[in-house]
Amino acid sequence: RAFERIDARREDAARLAGGLGAVLRMELPLVLPSAAIAACFAFVLSIHDFAVPDYLSSIGPKFSVYSDEIFASWRSDQGVGRAVAAALPLVALTLAALVPALELRRRNALASFDGDFRRPAPLPLGRWRYLGLAFVLLVLCASSFLPLGRLFFEAGRGTDGFSAGHLQDSFAKALEVGRGNLRTSLGVALTAALACVPLALVLGHALERVGRGTWLAQFLIVLPIAVPAILFGIGNIALWNRPATAALYDSTGMAVVLAIG
């Protein structure tokens, strides 16, 4: 997307001046902020992840991630204070990744539009396109296509091997058993999304109107991302798991609150 925001006339001028090498030398500094911001947020989401490592280590070799320590600190005595103390280094590390991303955005490093912007044409990579395609396919196959393919194979495998009939029966049985859970999940997701959209529109509009003073506002909005998800869950348990709010805590409304957060 960042490459698509570069005016075609800049590419043409660079290509005339020095060919593909000049085009890349001109474009890479323009797209580097986008890549850096994406890397920062990918880092934050990965380092906070608790569910996937916890699940994998429960059925395979045991290993721990930092979120495990936060959860263990809370589970040992149900003390929120110990969990918060354990999470502080992770929060600091997360902010160290988010602050540069916010600074890049504050400087408008992503903007490269001109008044009469022209969409760039596909950049010919020559023989390098095969290497690039191979890399993308390798990552997608290892992370998505092959695991999903194995799941479909296992779902359709019976005593006489794989067949479309077994696959159809498996999905029909799964839908019959999980229809209620699926309905609940869709309801929670839809409700949370409908609540977040107007909130995002208001906050986004406010940030654009504030102008140069948006750094602090952006920091406050992104700050919840710096809090590990497991600590956020512990905080909600401590806040809502009490007699006065039992009706909310024991309902699907609690799932909506968590999803919005």
PDB file of C-alpha atoms in Angstrom:
ATOM      1  CA  ARG A   1       0.000   0.000   0.000  1.00  0.00           C
ATOM      2  CA  ALA A   2       2.842   2.383   0.733  1.00  0.00           C
ATOM      3  CA  PHE A   3       4.306   1.766  -2.719  1.00  0.00           C
ATOM      4  CA  GLU A   4       0.908   2.571  -4.245  1.00  0.00           C
ATOM      5  CA  ARG A   5       0.961   5.996  -2.578  1.00  0.00           C
ATOM      6  CA  ILE A   6       4.039   7.076  -4.549  1.00  0.00           C
ATOM      7  CA  ASP A   7       3.252   9.285  -7.513  1.00  0.00           C
ATOM      8  CA  ALA A   8       3.885   7.633 -10.884  1.00  0.00           C
ATOM      9  CA  ARG A   9       5.757  10.709 -12.119  1.00  0.00           C
ATOM     10  CA  ARG A  10       8.381  10.248  -9.429  1.00  0.00           C
ATOM     11  CA  GLU A  11       8.892   6.674 -10.546  1.00  0.00           C
ATOM     12  CA  ASP A  12       9.161   7.727 -14.181  1.00  0.00           C
ATOM     13  CA  ALA A  13      11.730  10.406 -13.383  1.00  0.00           C
ATOM     14  CA  ALA A  14      13.824   8.007 -11.304  1.00  0.00           C
ATOM     15  CA  ARG A  15      13.633   5.302 -13.991  1.00  0.00           C
ATOM     16  CA  LEU A  16      14.818   7.721 -16.670  1.00  0.00           C
ATOM     17  CA  ALA A  17      17.657   8.893 -14.435  1.00  0.00           C
ATOM     18  CA  GLY A  18      19.015   5.507 -13.389  1.00  0.00           C
ATOM     19  CA  GLY A  19      16.741   2.571 -14.173  1.00  0.00           C
ATOM     20  CA  LEU A  20      15.330   0.136 -11.625  1.00  0.00           C
ATOM     21  CA  GLY A  21      18.100   0.812  -9.114  1.00  0.00           C
ATOM     22  CA  ALA A  22      17.280   4.508  -9.001  1.00  0.00           C
ATOM     23  CA  VAL A  23      13.572   3.753  -8.621  1.00  0.00           C
ATOM     24  CA  LEU A  24      14.229   1.524  -5.612  1.00  0.00           C
ATOM     25  CA  ARG A  25      16.617   4.056  -4.035  1.00  0.00           C
ATOM     26  CA  MET A  26      13.902   6.687  -4.377  1.00  0.00           C
ATOM     27  CA  GLU A  27      11.018   4.536  -3.145  1.00  0.00           C
ATOM     28  CA  LEU A  28      12.510   2.579  -0.262  1.00  0.00           C
ATOM     29  CA  PRO A  29      12.934   5.616   2.035  1.00  0.00           C
ATOM     30  CA  LEU A  30       9.286   6.492   1.368  1.00  0.00           C
ATOM     31  CA  VAL A  31       7.944   3.050   2.280  1.00  0.00           C
ATOM     32  CA  LEU A  32      10.343   2.372   5.153  1.00  0.00           C
ATOM     33  CA  PRO A  33       8.126   4.166   7.734  1.00  0.00           C
ATOM     34  CA  SER A  34       5.166   1.971   6.772  1.00  0.00           C
ATOM     35  CA  ALA A  35       7.297  -1.143   7.088  1.00  0.00           C
ATOM     36  CA  ALA A  36       8.641   0.028  10.445  1.00  0.00           C
ATOM     37  CA  ILE A  37       5.165   0.748  11.822  1.00  0.00           C
ATOM     38  CA  ALA A  38       3.880  -2.634  10.626  1.00  0.00           C
ATOM     39  CA  ALA A  39       6.878  -4.348  12.220  1.00  0.00           C
ATOM     40  CA  CYS A  40       6.267  -2.530  15.517  1.00  0.00           C
ATOM     41  CA  PHE A  41       2.641  -3.607  15.716  1.00  0.00           C
ATOM     42  CA  ALA A  42       3.447  -7.155  14.621  1.00  0.00           C
ATOM     43  CA  PHE A  43       6.046  -7.280  17.397  1.00  0.00           C
ATOM     44  CA  VAL A  44       3.552  -6.003  19.974  1.00  0.00           C
ATOM     45  CA  LEU A  45       0.833  -8.487  18.999  1.00  0.00           C
ATOM     46  CA  SER A  46       3.315 -11.361  18.998  1.00  0.00           C
ATOM     47  CA  ILE A  47       5.033 -10.626  22.288  1.00  0.00           C
ATOM     48  CA  HIS A  48       1.678 -10.226  24.080  1.00  0.00           C
ATOM     49  CA  ASP A  49       0.226 -13.466  22.739  1.00  0.00           C
ATOM     50  CA  PHE A  50      -0.648 -15.927  25.496  1.00  0.00           C
ATOM     51  CA  ALA A  51      -3.299 -18.206  24.030  1.00  0.00           C
ATOM     52  CA  VAL A  52      -1.327 -19.716  21.142  1.00  0.00           C
ATOM     53  CA  PRO A  53       1.877 -20.491  23.101  1.00  0.00           C
ATOM     54  CA  ASP A  54      -0.200 -21.802  26.011  1.00  0.00           C
ATOM     55  CA  TYR A  55      -2.132 -24.119  23.700  1.00  0.00           C
ATOM     56  CA  LEU A  56       0.923 -25.350  21.814  1.00  0.00           C
ATOM     57  CA  SER A  57       2.906 -26.050  24.974  1.00  0.00           C
ATOM     58  CA  SER A  58      -0.036 -27.977  26.412  1.00  0.00           C
ATOM     59  CA  ILE A  59       0.120 -30.582  23.624  1.00  0.00           C
ATOM     60  CA  GLY A  60       3.819 -30.510  22.751  1.00  0.00           C
ATOM     61  CA  PRO A  61       7.186 -29.604  24.280  1.00  0.00           C
ATOM     62  CA  LYS A  62       6.774 -27.305  27.252  1.00  0.00           C
ATOM     63  CA  PHE A  63       7.965 -23.724  26.892  1.00  0.00           C
ATOM     64  CA  SER A  64       7.010 -20.428  28.479  1.00  0.00           C
ATOM     65  CA  VAL A  65       6.520 -16.902  27.204  1.00  0.00           C
ATOM     66  CA  TYR A  66       6.479 -13.722  29.267  1.00  0.00           C
ATOM     67  CA  SER A  67       2.684 -13.640  29.444  1.00  0.00           C
ATOM     68  CA  ASP A  68       2.848 -16.993  31.251  1.00  0.00           C
ATOM     69  CA  GLU A  69       4.718 -15.311  34.083  1.00  0.00           C
ATOM     70  CA  ILE A  70       2.046 -12.611  34.361  1.00  0.00           C
ATOM     71  CA  PHE A  71      -0.682 -15.236  34.520  1.00  0.00           C
ATOM     72  CA  ALA A  72       1.275 -17.353  37.023  1.00  0.00           C
ATOM     73  CA  SER A  73       1.846 -14.318  39.257  1.00  0.00           C
ATOM     74  CA  TRP A  74      -1.893 -13.713  39.397  1.00  0.00           C
ATOM     75  CA  ARG A  75      -2.872 -17.356  39.759  1.00  0.00           C
ATOM     76  CA  SER A  76      -0.509 -17.980  42.678  1.00  0.00           C
ATOM     77  CA  ASP A  77      -2.508 -15.841  45.109  1.00  0.00           C
ATOM     78  CA  GLN A  78      -5.143 -14.071  42.950  1.00  0.00           C
ATOM     79  CA  GLY A  79      -3.268 -10.848  43.647  1.00  0.00           C
ATOM     80  CA  VAL A  80      -3.606  -8.294  40.882  1.00  0.00           C
ATOM     81  CA  GLY A  81      -0.679  -6.293  42.252  1.00  0.00           C
ATOM     82  CA  ARG A  82       1.835  -9.059  41.571  1.00  0.00           C
ATOM     83  CA  ALA A  83       0.526  -9.476  38.037  1.00  0.00           C
ATOM     84  CA  VAL A  84       0.857  -5.745  37.393  1.00  0.00           C
ATOM     85  CA  ALA A  85       4.411  -5.718  38.752  1.00  0.00           C
ATOM     86  CA  ALA A  86       5.334  -8.673  36.569  1.00  0.00           C
ATOM     87  CA  ALA A  87       3.854  -6.963  33.516  1.00  0.00           C
ATOM     88  CA  LEU A  88       5.671  -3.628  33.893  1.00  0.00           C
ATOM     89  CA  PRO A  89       8.848  -4.699  32.005  1.00  0.00           C
ATOM     90  CA  LEU A  90       6.716  -5.990  29.149  1.00  0.00           C
ATOM     91  CA  VAL A  91       4.736  -2.738  29.048  1.00  0.00           C
ATOM     92  CA  ALA A  92       7.984  -0.768  28.904  1.00  0.00           C
ATOM     93  CA  LEU A  93       9.295  -2.975  26.102  1.00  0.00           C
ATOM     94  CA  THR A  94       6.052  -2.568  24.177  1.00  0.00           C
ATOM     95  CA  LEU A  95       6.113   1.207  24.512  1.00  0.00           C
ATOM     96  CA  ALA A  96       9.691   1.162  23.232  1.00  0.00           C
ATOM     97  CA  ALA A  97       8.317  -0.365  20.043  1.00  0.00           C
ATOM     98  CA  LEU A  98       5.188   1.787  19.797  1.00  0.00           C
ATOM     99  CA  VAL A  99       6.724   5.192  20.469  1.00  0.00           C
ATOM    100  CA  PRO A 100       8.882   5.152  17.287  1.00  0.00           C
ATOM    101  CA  ALA A 101       5.804   4.149  15.284  1.00  0.00           C
ATOM    102  CA  LEU A 102       3.835   7.058  16.724  1.00  0.00           C
ATOM    103  CA  GLU A 103       6.716   9.434  16.023  1.00  0.00           C
ATOM    104  CA  LEU A 104       6.863   8.320  12.390  1.00  0.00           C
ATOM    105  CA  ARG A 105       3.152   8.934  12.000  1.00  0.00           C
ATOM    106  CA  ARG A 106       3.352  12.291  13.768  1.00  0.00           C
ATOM    107  CA  ARG A 107       5.919  13.488  11.255  1.00  0.00           C
ATOM    108  CA  ASN A 108       3.581  12.524   8.431  1.00  0.00           C
ATOM    109  CA  ALA A 109       6.257  10.218   7.060  1.00  0.00           C
ATOM    110  CA  LEU A 110       3.592   8.166   5.319  1.00  0.00           C
ATOM    111  CA  ALA A 111       2.259  10.976   3.168  1.00  0.00           C
ATOM    112  CA  SER A 112       3.607  11.219  -0.358  1.00  0.00           C
ATOM    113  CA  PHE A 113       0.530  12.482  -2.215  1.00  0.00           C
ATOM    114  CA  ASP A 114       0.681  15.413  -4.595  1.00  0.00           C
ATOM    115  CA  GLY A 115      -2.275  17.556  -5.628  1.00  0.00           C
ATOM    116  CA  ASP A 116      -2.723  15.752  -8.954  1.00  0.00           C
ATOM    117  CA  PHE A 117      -1.625  12.331  -7.805  1.00  0.00           C
ATOM    118  CA  ARG A 118      -1.158   9.634 -10.437  1.00  0.00           C
ATOM    119  CA  ARG A 119      -1.333   5.963  -9.524  1.00  0.00           C
ATOM    120  CA  PRO A 120       1.936   4.151 -10.271  1.00  0.00           C
ATOM    121  CA  ALA A 121       2.125   1.266 -12.733  1.00  0.00           C
ATOM    122  CA  PRO A 122       3.378  -2.181 -11.634  1.00  0.00           C
ATOM    123  CA  LEU A 123       7.141  -2.091 -11.203  1.00  0.00           C
ATOM    124  CA  PRO A 124       8.903  -4.633 -13.467  1.00  0.00           C
ATOM    125  CA  LEU A 125      11.295  -6.710 -11.341  1.00  0.00           C
ATOM    126  CA  GLY A 126      12.618  -8.962 -14.078  1.00  0.00           C
ATOM    127  CA  ARG A 127      14.061 -12.237 -12.813  1.00  0.00           C
ATOM    128  CA  TRP A 128      13.785 -11.030  -9.206  1.00  0.00           C
ATOM    129  CA  ARG A 129      10.017 -11.457  -9.370  1.00  0.00           C
ATOM    130  CA  TYR A 130      10.420 -15.244  -9.220  1.00  0.00           C
ATOM    131  CA  LEU A 131      12.509 -15.036  -6.063  1.00  0.00           C
ATOM    132  CA  GLY A 132      10.004 -12.644  -4.506  1.00  0.00           C
ATOM    133  CA  LEU A 133       7.071 -14.857  -5.446  1.00  0.00           C
ATOM    134  CA  ALA A 134       8.835 -17.933  -4.070  1.00  0.00           C
ATOM    135  CA  PHE A 135       9.469 -16.177  -0.758  1.00  0.00           C
ATOM    136  CA  VAL A 136       5.836 -15.037  -0.412  1.00  0.00           C
ATOM    137  CA  LEU A 137       4.487 -18.488  -1.304  1.00  0.00           C
ATOM    138  CA  LEU A 138       6.881 -20.172   1.125  1.00  0.00           C
ATOM    139  CA  VAL A 139       5.746 -17.998   4.018  1.00  0.00           C
ATOM    140  CA  LEU A 140       2.048 -18.333   3.166  1.00  0.00           C
ATOM    141  CA  CYS A 141       2.262 -22.092   2.671  1.00  0.00           C
ATOM    142  CA  ALA A 142       4.166 -22.712   5.907  1.00  0.00           C
ATOM    143  CA  SER A 143       1.960 -20.441   8.011  1.00  0.00           C
ATOM    144  CA  SER A 144      -1.493 -20.807   6.443  1.00  0.00           C
ATOM    145  CA  PHE A 145      -2.068 -23.027   3.405  1.00  0.00           C
ATOM    146  CA  LEU A 146      -0.426 -26.238   4.658  1.00  0.00           C
ATOM    147  CA  PRO A 147      -1.996 -26.159   8.164  1.00  0.00           C
ATOM    148  CA  LEU A 148      -5.431 -25.427   6.693  1.00  0.00           C
ATOM    149  CA  GLY A 149      -4.965 -28.137   4.094  1.00  0.00           C
ATOM    150  CA  ARG A 150      -4.083 -30.646   6.805  1.00  0.00           C
ATOM    151  CA  LEU A 151      -7.202 -29.665   8.737  1.00  0.00           C
ATOM    152  CA  PHE A 152      -9.403 -30.247   5.691  1.00  0.00           C
ATOM    153  CA  PHE A 153      -7.673 -33.570   5.086  1.00  0.00           C
ATOM    154  CA  GLU A 154      -8.224 -34.733   8.672  1.00  0.00           C
ATOM    155  CA  ALA A 155     -11.869 -33.605   8.561  1.00  0.00           C
ATOM    156  CA  GLY A 156     -12.495 -35.642   5.404  1.00  0.00           C
ATOM    157  CA  ARG A 157     -10.513 -38.726   6.350  1.00  0.00           C
ATOM    158  CA  GLY A 158     -12.420 -41.847   7.276  1.00  0.00           C
ATOM    159  CA  THR A 159     -11.598 -45.513   7.665  1.00  0.00           C
ATOM    160  CA  ASP A 160     -11.462 -45.870   3.893  1.00  0.00           C
ATOM    161  CA  GLY A 161      -9.387 -42.716   3.330  1.00  0.00           C
ATOM    162  CA  PHE A 162     -10.218 -39.158   2.349  1.00  0.00           C
ATOM    163  CA  SER A 163     -13.446 -38.391   0.528  1.00  0.00           C
ATOM    164  CA  ALA A 164     -15.675 -35.404  -0.090  1.00  0.00           C
ATOM    165  CA  GLY A 165     -18.519 -37.241   1.622  1.00  0.00           C
ATOM    166  CA  HIS A 166     -16.556 -37.601   4.854  1.00  0.00           C
ATOM    167  CA  LEU A 167     -15.642 -33.919   4.674  1.00  0.00           C
ATOM    168  CA  GLN A 168     -19.273 -32.889   4.199  1.00  0.00           C
ATOM    169  CA  ASP A 169     -20.406 -35.115   7.072  1.00  0.00           C
ATOM    170  CA  SER A 170     -17.725 -33.709   9.362  1.00  0.00           C
ATOM    171  CA  PHE A 171     -18.747 -30.119   8.682  1.00  0.00           C
ATOM    172  CA  ALA A 172     -22.439 -30.988   9.076  1.00  0.00           C
ATOM    173  CA  LYS A 173     -21.802 -32.614  12.470  1.00  0.00           C
ATOM    174  CA  ALA A 174     -19.610 -29.742  13.608  1.00  0.00           C
ATOM    175  CA  LEU A 175     -22.258 -27.217  12.615  1.00  0.00           C
ATOM    176  CA  GLU A 176     -24.958 -29.177  14.407  1.00  0.00           C
ATOM    177  CA  VAL A 177     -22.944 -29.407  17.618  1.00  0.00           C
ATOM    178  CA  GLY A 178     -21.580 -25.842  17.552  1.00  0.00           C
ATOM    179  CA  ARG A 179     -24.514 -23.946  16.083  1.00  0.00           C
ATOM    180  CA  GLY A 180     -25.285 -22.244  19.379  1.00  0.00           C
ATOM    181  CA  ASN A 181     -21.654 -21.317  20.000  1.00  0.00           C
ATOM    182  CA  LEU A 182     -21.337 -20.002  16.466  1.00  0.00           C
ATOM    183  CA  ARG A 183     -24.440 -17.872  16.919  1.00  0.00           C
ATOM    184  CA  THR A 184     -23.045 -16.459  20.165  1.00  0.00           C
ATOM    185  CA  SER A 185     -19.656 -15.704  18.590  1.00  0.00           C
ATOM    186  CA  LEU A 186     -21.246 -13.900  15.652  1.00  0.00           C
ATOM    187  CA  GLY A 187     -23.485 -11.895  17.972  1.00  0.00           C
ATOM    188  CA  VAL A 188     -20.591 -10.846  20.214  1.00  0.00           C
ATOM    189  CA  ALA A 189     -18.374  -9.922  17.254  1.00  0.00           C
ATOM    190  CA  LEU A 190     -21.119  -7.959  15.491  1.00  0.00           C
ATOM    191  CA  THR A 191     -22.083  -6.051  18.630  1.00  0.00           C
ATOM    192  CA  ALA A 192     -18.473  -5.171  19.422  1.00  0.00           C
ATOM    193  CA  ALA A 193     -17.836  -4.071  15.837  1.00  0.00           C
ATOM    194  CA  LEU A 194     -20.934  -1.861  15.742  1.00  0.00           C
ATOM    195  CA  ALA A 195     -19.839  -0.238  19.000  1.00  0.00           C
ATOM    196  CA  CYS A 196     -16.252   0.321  17.820  1.00  0.00           C
ATOM    197  CA  VAL A 197     -16.998   1.855  14.422  1.00  0.00           C
ATOM    198  CA  PRO A 198     -18.606   5.118  15.644  1.00  0.00           C
ATOM    199  CA  LEU A 199     -15.998   5.343  18.410  1.00  0.00           C
ATOM    200  CA  ALA A 200     -13.181   5.028  15.862  1.00  0.00           C
ATOM    201  CA  LEU A 201     -14.783   7.632  13.593  1.00  0.00           C
ATOM    202  CA  VAL A 202     -15.054  10.157  16.428  1.00  0.00           C
ATOM    203  CA  LEU A 203     -11.504   9.554  17.671  1.00  0.00           C
ATOM    204  CA  GLY A 204     -10.027   9.619  14.162  1.00  0.00           C
ATOM    205  CA  HIS A 205     -11.819  12.856  13.313  1.00  0.00           C
ATOM    206  CA  ALA A 206     -10.679  14.406  16.580  1.00  0.00           C
ATOM    207  CA  LEU A 207      -7.060  13.435  15.965  1.00  0.00           C
ATOM    208  CA  GLU A 208      -7.070  14.991  12.514  1.00  0.00           C
ATOM    209  CA  ARG A 209      -8.608  18.251  13.791  1.00  0.00           C
ATOM    210  CA  VAL A 210      -6.140  18.641  16.652  1.00  0.00           C
ATOM    211  CA  GLY A 211      -3.232  18.681  14.205  1.00  0.00           C
ATOM    212  CA  ARG A 212       0.278  19.006  15.647  1.00  0.00           C
ATOM    213  CA  GLY A 213      -0.940  18.359  19.152  1.00  0.00           C
ATOM    214  CA  THR A 214      -2.044  14.851  18.325  1.00  0.00           C
ATOM    215  CA  TRP A 215       1.055  13.066  19.647  1.00  0.00           C
ATOM    216  CA  LEU A 216      -0.225  12.864  23.220  1.00  0.00           C
ATOM    217  CA  ALA A 217      -3.717  11.904  22.058  1.00  0.00           C
ATOM    218  CA  GLN A 218      -2.328   9.180  19.819  1.00  0.00           C
ATOM    219  CA  PHE A 219      -0.166   7.945  22.681  1.00  0.00           C
ATOM    220  CA  LEU A 220      -3.169   7.711  25.021  1.00  0.00           C
ATOM    221  CA  ILE A 221      -5.221   5.867  22.409  1.00  0.00           C
ATOM    222  CA  VAL A 222      -2.463   3.368  21.633  1.00  0.00           C
ATOM    223  CA  LEU A 223      -1.472   2.951  25.288  1.00  0.00           C
ATOM    224  CA  PRO A 224      -4.011   0.134  25.914  1.00  0.00           C
ATOM    225  CA  ILE A 225      -2.204  -1.877  23.226  1.00  0.00           C
ATOM    226  CA  ALA A 226       0.900  -1.718  25.407  1.00  0.00           C
ATOM    227  CA  VAL A 227      -0.925  -3.569  28.184  1.00  0.00           C
ATOM    228  CA  PRO A 228      -0.605  -7.356  27.744  1.00  0.00           C
ATOM    229  CA  ALA A 229      -3.906  -8.982  26.887  1.00  0.00           C
ATOM    230  CA  ILE A 230      -3.610 -11.428  29.782  1.00  0.00           C
ATOM    231  CA  LEU A 231      -3.217  -8.506  32.215  1.00  0.00           C
ATOM    232  CA  PHE A 232      -6.190  -6.774  30.607  1.00  0.00           C
ATOM    233  CA  GLY A 233      -8.245  -9.928  31.218  1.00  0.00           C
ATOM    234  CA  ILE A 234      -7.097 -10.116  34.843  1.00  0.00           C
ATOM    235  CA  GLY A 235      -8.067  -6.469  35.298  1.00  0.00           C
ATOM    236  CA  ASN A 236     -11.561  -7.118  33.984  1.00  0.00           C
ATOM    237  CA  ILE A 237     -11.953 -10.086  36.318  1.00  0.00           C
ATOM    238  CA  ALA A 238     -10.912  -7.949  39.281  1.00  0.00           C
ATOM    239  CA  LEU A 239     -13.250  -5.137  38.211  1.00  0.00           C
ATOM    240  CA  TRP A 240     -16.431  -6.993  37.242  1.00  0.00           C
ATOM    241  CA  ASN A 241     -16.322 -10.260  39.224  1.00  0.00           C
ATOM    242  CA  ARG A 242     -18.291  -9.011  42.200  1.00  0.00           C
ATOM    243  CA  PRO A 243     -21.932  -9.260  43.362  1.00  0.00           C
ATOM    244  CA  ALA A 244     -22.891  -5.758  42.179  1.00  0.00           C
ATOM    245  CA  THR A 245     -21.915  -6.553  38.569  1.00  0.00           C
ATOM    246  CA  ALA A 246     -22.615 -10.274  38.538  1.00  0.00           C
ATOM    247  CA  ALA A 247     -25.363  -9.910  35.929  1.00  0.00           C
ATOM    248  CA  LEU A 248     -22.889  -8.439  33.435  1.00  0.00           C
ATOM    249  CA  TYR A 249     -19.999 -10.720  34.379  1.00  0.00           C
ATOM    250  CA  ASP A 250     -22.069 -13.878  33.902  1.00  0.00           C
ATOM    251  CA  SER A 251     -23.549 -12.810  30.559  1.00  0.00           C
ATOM    252  CA  THR A 252     -22.285 -12.564  26.983  1.00  0.00           C
ATOM    253  CA  GLY A 253     -22.141  -8.823  27.548  1.00  0.00           C
ATOM    254  CA  MET A 254     -18.835  -9.440  29.327  1.00  0.00           C
ATOM    255  CA  ALA A 255     -17.472 -10.951  26.111  1.00  0.00           C
ATOM    256  CA  VAL A 256     -18.573  -7.822  24.225  1.00  0.00           C
ATOM    257  CA  VAL A 257     -16.789  -5.592  26.755  1.00  0.00           C
ATOM    258  CA  LEU A 258     -13.605  -7.632  26.376  1.00  0.00           C
ATOM    259  CA  ALA A 259     -13.823  -7.591  22.593  1.00  0.00           C
ATOM    260  CA  ILE A 260     -14.264  -3.816  22.506  1.00  0.00           C
ATOM    261  CA  GLY A 261     -11.303  -3.347  24.851  1.00  0.00           C
TER     262      GLY A 261
END
